[in-house]
Amino acid sequence: MTRPSFFITTPIYYVNAAPHIGHAYSGLACDVLARFKRLDGYDVHFLTGTDEHGQKVETAARNRAVDTRAYCDQVSANFRELAQVMNLSNDDFIRTTEQRHYDSCQALWRALDSAGQIYRNSYNGWYSVSDEAYYDTEEIQDDGNGGKVAPTGSAVEWIEEPSYFFRLSDWQQPLLDFYAAHPDFIQPASRRNEILRFVESGLQDLSISRTKFSWGIPVPDDPDHVMYVWLDALTNYITALGYPNTEDPRYQKFWPANVHVIGKEISRFHAVYWPAMLMAAKLPLPAKVYAHGLLMRDGRKMSKSIGNVVTAQEMIGQIGLDALRYFLMREVPFGQDGVYSDQTLYARLNSDLANDLGNLAQRTLSFVAKHCSAQVPASSGFQDEDSAILRRAAGLLDNVRTLMDEMAYHRALTEIMALASEANRYIDAMAPWTLRKTDTDRMQTVLYVIMEVLRAIALLLQPFMPDAMSRMLDQLGVSSEKRTFADYDSKLDSGNTLPAPEPIFPRLTPPEE
Ligand code: MSP
């Protein structure tokens, strides 16, 4: 039987500066869903990479007085390393400076051109190098210091140069029809409304080439022009599947994408320009664009210029990787901005991981090690309380699956952790330490029930905390072949010998304590 396919992508990151935790956030969100889908039987392709062309990158290299290509190699390697540090399970890492991407962009350009969608003219208007975006005069404001800024706060400059244009204005109505027919195309709803208003207000043709610098993919047959970096960047999603060879098995299997995960500041490029280009090139459109919020630290957007950036490596050094992954997915409702501080970080991790889940596992497993000869206990018939909590555990996969399909990670985690709290109440009420003296059969049953609940929790938490949950499943004696969601309904083998329990989530001490 062929497995259903699932193609998920991160934005590709500009190589104009070193990566920080904000960049890790998009990748993590993709990784968690990619892992969930793999465990749920899908054939997953998870793509990330770096966006290496354009004026911003060229300027960054020049400011450092290094060769542009050597500079890109170096910063791209930092992003590749970030993916490893975050334990991302990406299947590919694309660089827009690769030959495959050059070929793909030129082919897409030619496809648009032969469809009559490209013409030559000149662009006179505002451009922000920092955003790599064009702005209308109505959008521009004075910055109070004699300069001009875009609505994003980025400086803009007036440029006048010959340029090729894409007939974006042709696609206003087709886009509106598409959004109406696919209400889930852009999520969350707040972003969808913004995009609808933008498209309804009218679309102008888009300048898609630049002549003032050369760090880009040349326009076919007119190498004085390089392609606009966003046309180049967006194309990465099909390059990676073998485009222009639409017979490539990867393209056949994985295009159109199931979801492009992006930061909300780049919604317009993904939800307007990209689908318009695809329609113009007669290619299928992705199913969904999910725009998440931005991470804020101590009340302000994390950014290099504000100087409040934190790297993933720093945080991992403080709290450990899986705790970081849990925190980012649990604390921030996906789609909203993430306000984060050390206080919320330590409080959340200690309460959820050390106290609730860690404590449940630790006290159960050390009790079993001591009083059940380190073997999975045997159940001798369930009472109502046992059946109730087992039923709840059995039903959890379906709930979590639905929430993951909505990309409501924080809600999925809330549901899973609620079961851990319930199990803590259950163990307190059943008091196996008392049963040990009065009724060891019943004690074994209670411990078996908790271990079954822990098995369900650990299986479902694997996408979020792969290493910690692999250790927990080891300690529960779940063999490595029985860890997919197809095994969710299987049971622990009573009598199976268990390894010595070890604490998985130590209590963390905040730096100022
Ligand atoms: N190169 C373009 C994207 C091209 S996609 C075809 C770009 N790159 S970027 O490096 O500036 O940002 C890429 C993404 O990094 C953002 O869209 C967002 O997903 C993530 N983040 C960067 N800073 C962030 C935060 N402070 N918080 C959360 N995510 C952030 O735009």
XYZ file of C-alpha atoms and ligand atoms in Angstrom:
544
model
C 0.000 0.000 0.000
C 1.460 3.403 -0.864
C 1.737 5.738 2.050
C 0.151 9.177 1.871
C 2.672 11.949 1.243
C 3.349 15.077 3.232
C 5.583 17.928 2.085
C 6.429 20.613 4.640
C 8.816 23.548 4.239
C 10.447 26.267 6.331
C 11.262 29.660 4.873
C 14.791 29.679 3.523
C 16.906 31.952 5.685
C 18.854 34.962 4.491
C 22.544 34.524 5.008
C 23.091 38.179 5.898
C 23.533 37.455 9.618
C 24.062 34.643 12.094
C 21.068 32.490 13.028
C 19.195 33.052 16.308
C 16.397 31.300 18.139
C 13.737 32.958 15.906
C 15.149 31.063 12.943
C 15.175 27.867 14.963
C 11.488 28.360 15.779
C 10.141 27.894 12.218
C 12.316 24.861 11.705
C 11.216 23.352 14.978
C 7.526 23.809 14.170
C 8.091 22.007 10.863
C 10.143 19.293 12.483
C 7.492 18.489 15.063
C 4.813 18.113 12.412
C 7.152 16.185 10.101
C 7.959 13.726 12.888
C 4.309 13.441 13.878
C 3.296 12.637 10.306
C 6.073 10.063 9.911
C 4.951 8.325 13.089
C 1.428 8.466 11.705
C 2.390 6.566 8.569
C 3.048 9.361 6.087
C 5.884 9.537 3.608
C 7.254 12.928 4.638
C 9.540 15.330 2.850
C 10.769 18.140 5.061
C 12.708 20.936 3.393
C 14.740 23.811 4.775
C 17.689 25.833 3.521
C 19.226 29.215 2.854
C 18.312 32.219 0.688
C 21.624 33.506 -0.575
C 21.082 35.998 -3.366
C 20.056 39.640 -3.504
C 21.295 43.033 -2.511
C 21.082 42.433 1.228
C 23.424 39.456 1.138
C 25.757 41.098 -1.360
C 26.014 44.154 0.918
C 26.562 42.007 4.020
C 29.504 40.300 2.323
C 30.913 43.591 1.090
C 30.674 45.148 4.564
C 32.774 42.299 5.878
C 35.173 42.637 2.960
C 34.836 38.975 2.047
C 34.102 37.228 -1.195
C 30.331 36.883 -1.571
C 30.339 33.181 -2.345
C 32.764 32.368 0.474
C 30.604 34.444 2.817
C 27.467 32.549 1.757
C 29.210 29.214 2.246
C 30.125 30.180 5.749
C 26.771 31.552 6.924
C 24.808 28.825 5.168
C 26.916 26.301 7.079
C 25.823 28.006 10.313
C 22.190 27.458 9.396
C 22.875 23.856 8.475
C 24.517 23.428 11.846
C 21.510 25.037 13.541
C 19.287 22.377 11.972
C 21.522 19.711 13.478
C 21.743 21.414 16.844
C 17.931 21.587 16.979
C 17.740 17.910 15.940
C 15.656 18.755 12.890
C 14.797 15.772 10.731
C 14.889 17.663 7.442
C 15.227 15.497 4.342
C 16.963 18.156 2.288
C 18.760 21.441 2.790
C 18.597 23.693 -0.233
C 20.899 26.570 -1.062
C 19.784 29.029 -3.693
C 23.375 29.246 -4.954
C 23.234 25.620 -6.116
C 23.156 24.698 -9.785
C 19.855 22.841 -9.423
C 18.272 26.086 -8.270
C 19.795 28.168 -11.042
C 18.294 25.777 -13.603
C 14.935 25.724 -11.869
C 14.632 29.520 -11.639
C 15.550 29.989 -15.247
C 13.008 27.375 -16.266
C 10.272 29.005 -14.210
C 11.139 32.375 -15.714
C 10.866 30.908 -19.201
C 7.557 29.288 -18.329
C 6.174 32.634 -17.171
C 7.599 34.354 -20.204
C 6.117 31.898 -22.665
C 2.759 32.296 -20.944
C 2.969 36.035 -21.798
C 3.319 36.936 -18.125
C 6.555 38.920 -18.287
C 7.281 42.254 -19.963
C 10.121 44.772 -19.878
C 9.723 48.323 -18.578
C 11.388 50.363 -15.875
C 10.822 50.545 -12.133
C 10.704 53.932 -10.433
C 9.813 53.579 -6.824
C 10.683 52.697 -3.268
C 12.705 49.674 -2.291
C 13.764 48.330 1.074
C 16.956 46.310 0.937
C 16.374 45.036 4.445
C 12.932 43.659 3.494
C 13.968 42.999 -0.136
C 10.577 44.490 -1.012
C 9.032 47.204 -3.174
C 6.653 49.682 -1.582
C 4.019 52.082 -2.951
C 4.407 55.777 -2.267
C 1.262 55.716 -0.074
C 2.939 53.191 2.219
C 6.037 55.304 2.868
C 6.512 57.531 5.902
C 9.154 59.961 7.153
C 11.396 58.445 9.778
C 11.819 61.767 11.591
C 15.506 61.983 10.644
C 15.133 63.002 7.043
C 14.859 59.400 5.818
C 11.910 57.320 4.634
C 10.618 54.082 6.048
C 8.314 51.262 4.988
C 5.373 50.151 7.199
C 7.747 47.508 8.581
C 10.000 50.290 9.922
C 12.767 49.409 7.458
C 14.571 52.156 5.582
C 13.618 52.534 1.915
C 15.465 54.075 -0.987
C 14.173 55.453 -4.267
C 15.345 53.387 -7.215
C 15.004 53.914 -10.946
C 16.144 51.152 -13.233
C 15.083 49.062 -16.193
C 13.147 46.062 -14.989
C 11.128 43.087 -16.075
C 7.628 42.871 -14.647
C 5.356 39.971 -13.814
C 1.693 40.565 -14.670
C 0.523 40.200 -11.085
C -2.488 42.432 -11.801
C -3.930 39.652 -14.020
C -4.247 37.444 -10.964
C -6.318 39.552 -8.599
C -9.613 37.837 -9.367
C -8.175 34.320 -9.754
C -6.491 34.743 -6.369
C -9.698 35.948 -4.722
C -11.558 33.011 -6.268
C -8.863 30.658 -5.021
C -8.997 32.021 -1.451
C -12.792 31.690 -1.509
C -12.589 28.099 -2.713
C -9.814 27.239 -0.210
C -10.657 29.021 3.017
C -7.808 27.225 4.795
C -5.147 28.296 2.324
C -3.741 31.002 4.550
C -3.807 30.556 8.279
C -4.351 31.749 10.932
C -7.518 33.737 10.170
C -5.968 37.091 11.107
C -3.380 36.669 8.357
C -6.014 35.531 5.902
C -8.005 38.709 6.489
C -4.938 40.869 5.950
C -4.153 39.128 2.680
C -7.744 39.360 1.476
C -7.803 43.107 2.146
C -4.498 43.548 0.355
C -5.600 41.659 -2.758
C -9.061 43.248 -2.782
C -7.449 46.681 -2.785
C -5.922 45.904 -6.193
C -2.683 44.384 -7.408
C -0.015 46.092 -9.458
C 2.427 44.289 -11.693
C 5.514 43.210 -9.822
C 9.063 44.180 -10.696
C 10.990 40.904 -10.940
C 14.482 41.912 -11.960
C 17.214 44.255 -10.779
C 20.198 45.747 -12.586
C 22.036 47.671 -9.839
C 23.949 44.682 -8.533
C 24.862 41.271 -9.855
C 24.529 38.779 -6.969
C 21.621 36.775 -8.286
C 20.412 34.436 -10.972
C 20.656 36.082 -14.384
C 17.509 36.604 -16.390
C 17.576 34.202 -19.362
C 18.839 35.983 -22.464
C 19.391 39.271 -20.626
C 22.207 38.807 -18.133
C 22.382 42.527 -17.237
C 19.371 41.713 -15.081
C 19.347 39.424 -12.080
C 16.065 37.965 -10.875
C 14.291 39.620 -7.976
C 15.389 37.683 -4.922
C 11.834 36.745 -3.934
C 11.091 35.126 -7.295
C 14.358 33.256 -6.847
C 13.681 32.342 -3.205
C 10.089 31.125 -3.587
C 11.129 28.838 -6.421
C 13.239 26.827 -3.956
C 10.136 24.894 -2.948
C 9.883 23.265 -6.368
C 13.605 23.184 -7.156
C 14.043 20.821 -4.248
C 11.579 18.385 -5.835
C 13.406 18.316 -9.156
C 11.638 21.108 -11.082
C 11.755 21.729 -14.031
C 11.602 17.958 -14.377
C 7.991 17.491 -13.337
C 8.442 13.763 -13.976
C 10.903 13.612 -11.064
C 9.515 11.116 -8.550
C 9.880 13.688 -5.766
C 7.888 16.258 -7.689
C 5.299 13.633 -8.569
C 4.973 12.542 -4.991
C 5.297 15.767 -3.024
C 4.093 18.697 -5.120
C 1.913 20.579 -4.254
C 3.203 21.155 -0.727
C 0.930 20.402 2.194
C 2.155 23.413 4.104
C 4.638 26.233 3.814
C 5.425 27.348 7.368
C 6.579 30.984 7.472
C 6.943 33.954 9.798
C 3.998 36.334 9.521
C 6.126 39.149 8.073
C 6.499 37.269 4.803
C 2.836 36.344 4.290
C 2.345 38.543 1.250
C 5.130 36.844 -0.673
C 3.787 33.381 0.083
C 0.064 33.944 -0.064
C -0.088 36.402 -2.983
C 3.004 36.419 -5.189
C 3.794 32.718 -4.998
C 0.322 31.370 -5.828
C -0.011 33.965 -8.609
C 3.300 32.849 -10.135
C 2.325 29.216 -9.878
C -1.032 29.835 -11.512
C 0.685 31.836 -14.250
C 3.140 28.980 -14.815
C 0.220 26.511 -14.764
C 1.561 24.649 -11.749
C -0.521 23.376 -8.830
C -0.790 25.513 -5.683
C 0.252 24.510 -2.162
C -2.532 23.464 0.171
C -1.630 25.809 3.000
C 0.537 28.696 4.095
C 0.781 28.887 7.882
C 2.168 32.184 9.194
C 3.441 31.961 12.748
C 4.165 34.866 15.074
C 7.507 36.309 16.039
C 9.426 35.556 19.186
C 9.744 38.519 21.504
C 12.157 38.741 24.379
C 11.355 40.919 27.351
C 8.583 42.654 25.434
C 10.371 43.363 22.169
C 10.758 41.517 18.913
C 13.929 39.536 18.951
C 16.220 41.069 16.394
C 19.858 41.615 15.856
C 19.526 45.398 15.617
C 17.735 45.640 18.995
C 20.446 43.437 20.427
C 18.133 41.079 22.315
C 18.798 37.958 20.306
C 19.488 34.638 21.933
C 20.963 31.730 20.062
C 19.629 28.214 20.185
C 23.030 27.047 21.377
C 22.915 29.399 24.386
C 19.481 28.192 25.415
C 20.348 24.548 24.920
C 23.385 25.069 27.137
C 21.092 26.452 29.844
C 18.150 24.062 29.747
C 18.843 21.259 27.277
C 17.512 20.694 23.783
C 14.294 18.819 24.421
C 13.243 21.226 27.155
C 13.796 24.068 24.700
C 11.739 22.294 22.035
C 8.952 21.672 24.530
C 8.957 25.224 25.806
C 8.758 26.855 22.382
C 5.904 24.638 21.282
C 3.989 24.762 24.573
C 4.384 28.330 25.696
C 3.600 30.150 22.478
C 0.189 29.545 20.914
C 1.285 28.830 17.354
C 0.298 31.734 15.115
C 0.644 34.341 17.845
C 3.688 36.329 18.840
C 5.716 34.608 21.507
C 6.463 36.643 24.548
C 9.142 34.867 26.435
C 11.235 35.609 29.488
C 13.491 33.570 31.744
C 10.775 33.590 34.377
C 8.150 31.942 32.180
C 10.780 29.576 30.842
C 11.857 28.081 34.168
C 8.382 28.106 35.660
C 6.955 26.230 32.695
C 9.714 23.652 32.473
C 9.781 22.891 36.170
C 6.043 22.631 36.486
C 5.324 20.579 33.361
C 8.440 18.528 32.836
C 10.158 18.163 36.198
C 7.049 18.059 38.402
C 4.250 16.586 36.328
C 5.738 14.275 33.758
C 9.203 13.677 35.206
C 7.909 12.973 38.656
C 5.180 10.651 37.409
C 7.674 8.589 35.433
C 10.331 8.614 38.100
C 8.177 7.603 41.039
C 6.371 4.926 39.041
C 9.461 3.409 37.501
C 11.566 3.422 40.650
C 8.683 1.812 42.538
C 8.399 -0.864 39.847
C 12.167 -1.408 39.910
C 12.055 -1.936 43.641
C 8.817 -3.754 44.237
C 8.046 -5.571 40.982
C 11.509 -7.106 40.414
C 12.151 -4.522 37.666
C 9.556 -6.160 35.420
C 6.472 -4.775 33.709
C 3.750 -5.518 36.270
C 0.804 -7.771 35.468
C -2.772 -6.578 35.600
C -5.390 -8.742 37.235
C -8.586 -7.107 36.008
C -9.441 -3.436 35.804
C -11.661 -1.413 38.090
C -13.662 1.591 36.887
C -10.938 4.134 37.676
C -8.426 2.072 35.720
C -10.673 1.721 32.695
C -11.486 5.429 32.782
C -7.893 6.592 32.597
C -6.944 3.896 30.073
C -9.863 4.977 27.897
C -8.728 8.548 28.113
C -5.217 7.545 27.061
C -6.577 5.444 24.198
C -8.637 8.350 22.874
C -5.816 10.851 23.078
C -4.190 9.994 19.756
C -7.275 11.066 17.808
C -7.555 14.362 19.704
C -3.908 15.127 19.252
C -4.007 14.202 15.579
C -6.818 16.686 14.975
C -4.965 19.434 16.844
C -1.744 18.737 14.977
C -3.602 19.003 11.676
C -4.658 22.475 12.841
C -1.051 23.154 13.863
C -2.315 23.909 17.350
C 0.830 22.548 18.968
C 0.258 24.221 22.315
C -3.206 22.691 22.547
C -1.901 19.257 21.604
C 0.663 19.561 24.400
C -1.949 20.823 26.839
C -4.051 17.730 26.164
C -1.118 15.363 26.540
C 0.090 17.004 29.746
C -3.430 16.988 31.168
C -3.275 13.211 30.991
C 0.017 13.279 32.933
C -1.668 15.373 35.647
C -4.589 12.982 35.691
C -2.176 10.072 36.080
C -0.534 11.837 39.028
C -3.942 12.185 40.674
C -4.678 8.544 39.902
C -1.463 7.293 41.476
C -2.055 9.440 44.565
C -5.597 8.127 44.900
C -4.648 4.479 44.274
C -1.586 4.722 46.539
C 0.353 1.659 45.333
C 2.746 2.177 48.277
C -0.138 1.280 50.596
C -1.361 -1.552 48.377
C 2.067 -3.089 48.613
C 1.259 -4.039 52.150
C -2.372 -5.042 51.609
C -2.963 -6.229 48.048
C 0.013 -6.751 45.751
C -2.160 -7.921 42.830
C -4.007 -4.646 42.918
C -0.721 -2.799 43.305
C 0.567 -4.463 40.142
C -2.569 -3.544 38.236
C -2.335 0.096 39.260
C 1.330 0.269 38.256
C 0.552 -1.421 34.962
C -2.131 1.170 34.265
C 0.227 4.050 34.953
C 2.899 2.542 32.775
C 0.381 2.151 29.958
C -0.597 5.790 30.354
C 3.068 6.779 30.330
C 3.544 4.762 27.160
C 0.756 6.704 25.436
C 2.166 10.021 26.633
C 5.700 9.182 25.574
C 4.592 7.977 22.132
C 2.704 11.211 21.522
C 5.478 13.426 22.837
C 8.137 11.876 20.581
C 7.803 14.539 17.860
C 8.311 17.279 20.447
C 11.103 15.739 22.518
C 12.624 12.947 20.437
C 15.594 12.142 22.670
C 13.906 12.410 26.041
C 10.974 10.305 24.867
C 13.213 7.706 23.325
C 14.803 7.329 26.764
C 11.413 7.193 28.437
C 10.210 4.495 26.033
C 13.421 2.554 26.735
C 12.681 2.730 30.433
C 9.127 1.531 29.816
C 10.526 -1.431 27.905
C 8.866 -0.432 24.614
C 10.916 -1.923 21.783
C 12.087 0.424 19.070
C 9.822 -1.292 16.489
C 6.749 -0.480 18.542
C 6.951 3.281 18.666
C 4.846 4.465 15.747
C 1.193 5.437 16.063
C 0.281 2.156 14.393
C 1.458 0.607 17.697
C -0.501 3.018 19.833
C -3.085 0.387 20.734
C -0.576 -2.348 21.443
C 0.129 -3.081 25.098
C 3.144 -3.388 27.348
C 4.300 -6.958 27.871
C 3.868 -7.924 31.497
C 6.933 -9.686 32.825
C 9.244 -7.870 30.437
C 12.437 -6.906 32.254
C 13.010 -3.172 32.590
C 16.264 -1.220 32.614
C 17.223 0.778 35.694
C 15.135 3.970 35.823
C 16.914 7.287 35.483
C 15.443 10.753 35.899
C 14.696 12.337 32.517
C 13.816 15.906 33.462
C 15.930 17.326 36.270
C 14.620 20.377 38.086
C 16.172 23.495 36.563
C 17.534 26.371 38.591
C 17.024 29.814 37.061
C 20.290 31.758 36.718
C 19.373 34.416 39.319
C 18.363 31.922 42.018
N 14.732 34.730 2.969
C 13.440 35.145 3.370
C 12.437 34.015 3.244
C 12.332 33.377 1.891
S 11.228 32.049 1.872
C 11.034 31.646 0.267
C 13.472 35.641 4.820
N 14.506 35.216 5.565
S 14.756 35.619 7.095
O 15.965 34.942 7.464
O 14.726 37.030 7.248
O 13.563 35.085 7.925
C 13.059 33.819 7.689
C 12.156 33.334 8.785
O 12.856 33.189 10.013
C 10.973 34.194 9.174
O 9.934 34.189 8.245
C 10.561 33.455 10.423
O 9.935 32.258 10.055
C 11.914 33.176 11.066
N 12.246 34.216 12.019
C 13.252 35.143 11.975
N 13.204 35.906 13.116
C 12.177 35.505 13.900
C 11.700 35.826 15.193
N 12.207 36.783 15.937
N 10.694 35.050 15.680
C 10.154 33.985 14.996
N 10.571 33.684 13.785
C 11.506 34.484 13.153
O 12.567 36.338 5.214
